[in-house]
Short mmCIF file of C-alpha atoms in Angstrom, two decimals:
data_model
loop_
_atom_site.label_atom_id
_atom_site.label_comp_id
_atom_site.label_asym_id
_atom_site.label_seq_id
_atom_site.Cartn_x
_atom_site.Cartn_y
_atom_site.Cartn_z
CA MET A 19 -60.75 44.76 -41.08
CA THR A 20 -60.80 42.28 -37.47
CA ALA A 21 -57.53 42.55 -35.80
CA PRO A 22 -56.88 38.84 -35.32
CA GLN A 23 -58.32 36.80 -32.49
CA VAL A 24 -55.40 35.02 -30.11
CA ALA A 25 -56.93 32.77 -27.40
CA LEU A 26 -55.44 30.09 -25.13
CA ARG A 27 -57.35 26.80 -25.00
CA PRO A 28 -55.84 23.38 -23.03
CA ALA A 29 -53.83 21.81 -25.50
CA ARG A 30 -54.83 18.33 -26.55
CA PRO A 31 -52.99 15.12 -27.05
CA GLU A 32 -53.60 14.46 -30.43
CA GLU A 33 -52.04 18.10 -30.88
CA ALA A 34 -48.75 16.86 -29.73
CA ALA A 35 -46.93 16.49 -32.90
CA SER A 36 -48.01 19.69 -34.62
CA LEU A 37 -47.33 21.19 -31.36
CA ALA A 38 -43.61 19.77 -31.53
CA ASP A 39 -43.30 20.92 -35.26
CA VAL A 40 -44.40 24.70 -34.52
CA SER A 41 -42.60 24.31 -31.86
CA ARG A 42 -39.12 23.31 -33.51
CA ARG A 43 -39.98 25.85 -36.40
CA ALA A 44 -40.00 28.39 -33.57
CA PHE A 45 -36.43 27.36 -31.57
CA ASP A 46 -35.05 26.67 -34.77
CA SER A 47 -35.74 30.38 -36.06
CA ASP A 48 -32.80 31.10 -33.37
CA LEU A 49 -30.45 30.16 -35.68
CA ALA A 50 -31.72 31.06 -38.91
CA LEU A 51 -32.02 34.80 -37.71
CA GLY A 52 -28.05 34.38 -36.56
CA ILE A 53 -29.38 34.77 -33.10
CA ALA A 54 -28.59 31.12 -31.42
CA PRO A 55 -25.08 29.88 -31.08
CA GLY A 56 -25.74 26.72 -32.96
CA PRO A 57 -28.74 23.77 -33.57
CA GLY A 58 -31.03 22.92 -31.21
CA GLY A 59 -33.52 23.92 -28.33
CA PRO A 60 -34.62 23.12 -24.85
CA PRO A 61 -35.11 20.14 -24.06
CA GLY A 62 -38.09 18.28 -26.43
CA TYR A 63 -38.78 21.31 -28.32
CA ALA A 64 -38.90 18.89 -31.56
CA SER A 65 -40.35 15.68 -29.79
CA PRO A 66 -44.32 14.95 -30.05
CA GLU A 67 -43.68 12.62 -26.77
CA TRP A 68 -42.02 15.45 -25.17
CA GLN A 69 -45.22 17.45 -25.92
CA ALA A 70 -47.71 14.97 -24.72
CA ARG A 71 -45.97 14.36 -20.98
CA MET A 72 -45.90 17.97 -20.40
CA MET A 73 -49.41 17.96 -20.98
CA ASP A 74 -49.52 16.07 -17.93
CA ALA A 75 -46.92 17.37 -15.99
CA GLY A 76 -48.08 21.40 -16.39
CA ARG A 77 -51.00 23.33 -17.78
CA TYR A 78 -50.03 23.40 -21.37
CA HIS A 79 -52.01 26.30 -23.32
CA ALA A 80 -52.55 25.81 -27.22
CA ILE A 81 -52.06 29.30 -28.14
CA THR A 82 -54.81 29.73 -31.24
CA LEU A 83 -55.24 32.76 -33.56
CA ASP A 84 -58.56 32.71 -35.36
CA GLY A 85 -58.79 29.45 -34.10
CA ALA A 86 -55.82 28.16 -35.43
CA LEU A 87 -52.56 26.59 -33.98
CA ALA A 88 -50.28 29.05 -33.60
CA GLY A 89 -48.07 28.00 -30.70
CA GLY A 90 -48.03 26.65 -27.15
CA ALA A 91 -47.36 27.79 -23.59
CA ILE A 92 -46.41 25.74 -20.51
CA VAL A 93 -47.27 26.62 -17.27
CA PHE A 94 -45.87 24.76 -13.82
CA GLU A 95 -47.42 25.49 -10.37
CA MET A 96 -44.22 26.12 -8.00
CA GLY A 97 -46.52 26.96 -4.90
CA PRO A 98 -49.13 28.97 -3.41
CA GLY A 99 -49.03 32.32 -5.69
CA HIS A 100 -46.43 31.06 -8.01
CA HIS A 101 -46.10 29.98 -11.22
CA GLU A 102 -42.94 29.26 -13.68
CA LEU A 103 -43.68 29.65 -17.22
CA GLY A 104 -41.69 26.63 -18.65
CA ARG A 105 -42.26 27.37 -22.01
CA ILE A 106 -43.56 29.51 -24.91
CA PHE A 107 -43.39 29.34 -28.34
CA VAL A 108 -44.93 31.34 -31.48
CA ASP A 109 -44.54 29.88 -35.05
CA PRO A 110 -42.18 31.79 -36.91
CA THR A 111 -44.63 32.90 -39.81
CA ARG A 112 -46.66 34.95 -37.05
CA HIS A 113 -43.71 36.55 -35.47
CA HIS A 114 -43.79 40.24 -34.71
CA GLN A 115 -47.74 40.30 -34.61
CA GLY A 116 -47.94 40.65 -31.11
CA ILE A 117 -49.44 37.13 -30.43
CA GLY A 118 -46.92 35.80 -27.91
CA ARG A 119 -47.34 39.46 -26.29
CA GLN A 120 -51.38 38.48 -26.06
CA ALA A 121 -50.58 35.20 -24.99
CA MET A 122 -49.20 36.50 -21.86
CA THR A 123 -51.60 38.82 -21.06
CA LEU A 124 -53.97 35.94 -21.46
CA LEU A 125 -52.09 34.21 -19.34
CA PHE A 126 -51.52 36.72 -16.80
CA ALA A 127 -54.97 36.93 -16.71
CA ALA A 128 -55.72 33.24 -16.61
CA TYR A 129 -53.86 32.61 -13.44
CA PRO A 130 -55.10 35.84 -11.14
CA HIS A 131 -53.91 34.63 -7.95
CA THR A 132 -50.58 34.30 -9.03
CA VAL A 133 -48.09 37.19 -7.33
CA ARG A 134 -44.71 35.94 -8.71
CA TRP A 135 -43.97 34.73 -12.23
CA THR A 136 -40.52 32.94 -12.64
CA LEU A 137 -38.97 32.01 -16.16
CA ASP A 138 -35.23 31.31 -17.52
CA THR A 139 -34.18 31.85 -20.85
CA PRO A 140 -30.77 31.58 -22.67
CA THR A 141 -28.49 34.06 -21.89
CA TRP A 142 -27.24 34.58 -25.61
CA ASN A 143 -31.07 35.17 -26.82
CA ARG A 144 -31.69 39.13 -26.84
CA ARG A 145 -34.56 38.55 -28.54
CA THR A 146 -36.45 36.50 -25.56
CA ARG A 147 -35.09 38.73 -22.77
CA SER A 148 -36.15 41.86 -24.46
CA PHE A 149 -39.77 40.29 -24.86
CA TYR A 150 -39.80 38.97 -21.33
CA GLU A 151 -37.94 42.71 -20.02
CA GLY A 152 -40.92 44.06 -21.81
CA LEU A 153 -43.53 42.10 -19.94
CA GLY A 154 -42.31 43.54 -16.76
CA PHE A 155 -39.82 40.90 -15.93
CA VAL A 156 -36.60 41.28 -14.03
CA ALA A 157 -33.54 39.69 -14.28
CA VAL A 158 -32.54 38.33 -10.86
CA GLY A 159 -29.53 35.67 -11.19
CA GLU A 160 -28.29 33.55 -13.33
CA ARG A 161 -28.09 29.41 -13.86
CA ARG A 162 -25.66 27.05 -15.89
CA GLU A 163 -27.35 24.18 -17.73
CA PRO A 164 -24.83 21.09 -17.36
CA GLY A 165 -24.61 20.08 -20.97
CA GLY A 166 -26.81 23.28 -21.82
CA PRO A 167 -26.68 27.23 -22.19
CA ASP A 168 -26.05 29.03 -19.33
CA LEU A 169 -29.23 30.76 -18.59
CA VAL A 170 -30.92 33.98 -16.93
CA LEU A 171 -33.65 34.15 -14.75
CA TYR A 172 -36.43 36.13 -14.55
CA GLU A 173 -38.97 37.00 -12.19
CA ARG A 174 -42.23 39.54 -12.49
CA ARG A 175 -43.88 40.36 -8.77
CA LEU A 176 -47.55 41.09 -8.83
CA ALA A 177 -49.13 43.16 -5.92
CA ARG A 178 -52.35 41.75 -5.28
#
């Protein structure tokens, strides 16, 4: 039996609604698992229009599993050698299969000149914090979001 093939490719505008649906289900799974303090997710997480805007604002990668859409990742260039992971999500029916970890490995390889990766995640989300820390990210601070959750700021520095 062949292992499922995870790949990244540029997200397409016609996928905005599908990406919004996968994103909504992925972020809503935090509530279903009793992790989230209440319903909701990050800005635009369930909006096809927001997904389409992010395809222009950053590099929006579709995460595929054997060619089928399984999630998404949005990367922003912050300066020379510095990229921010604005968001990553995987279809909750595919959680705990290593897809997110494989997607992150592919993202790191897609940006070979990046020496500093940054991201943020809610302080309450132990699941994502463990995921990022397992990838070598280190908590470097916290930020309070007006009207939103408190966030942990993460960084991953690479020697190149």
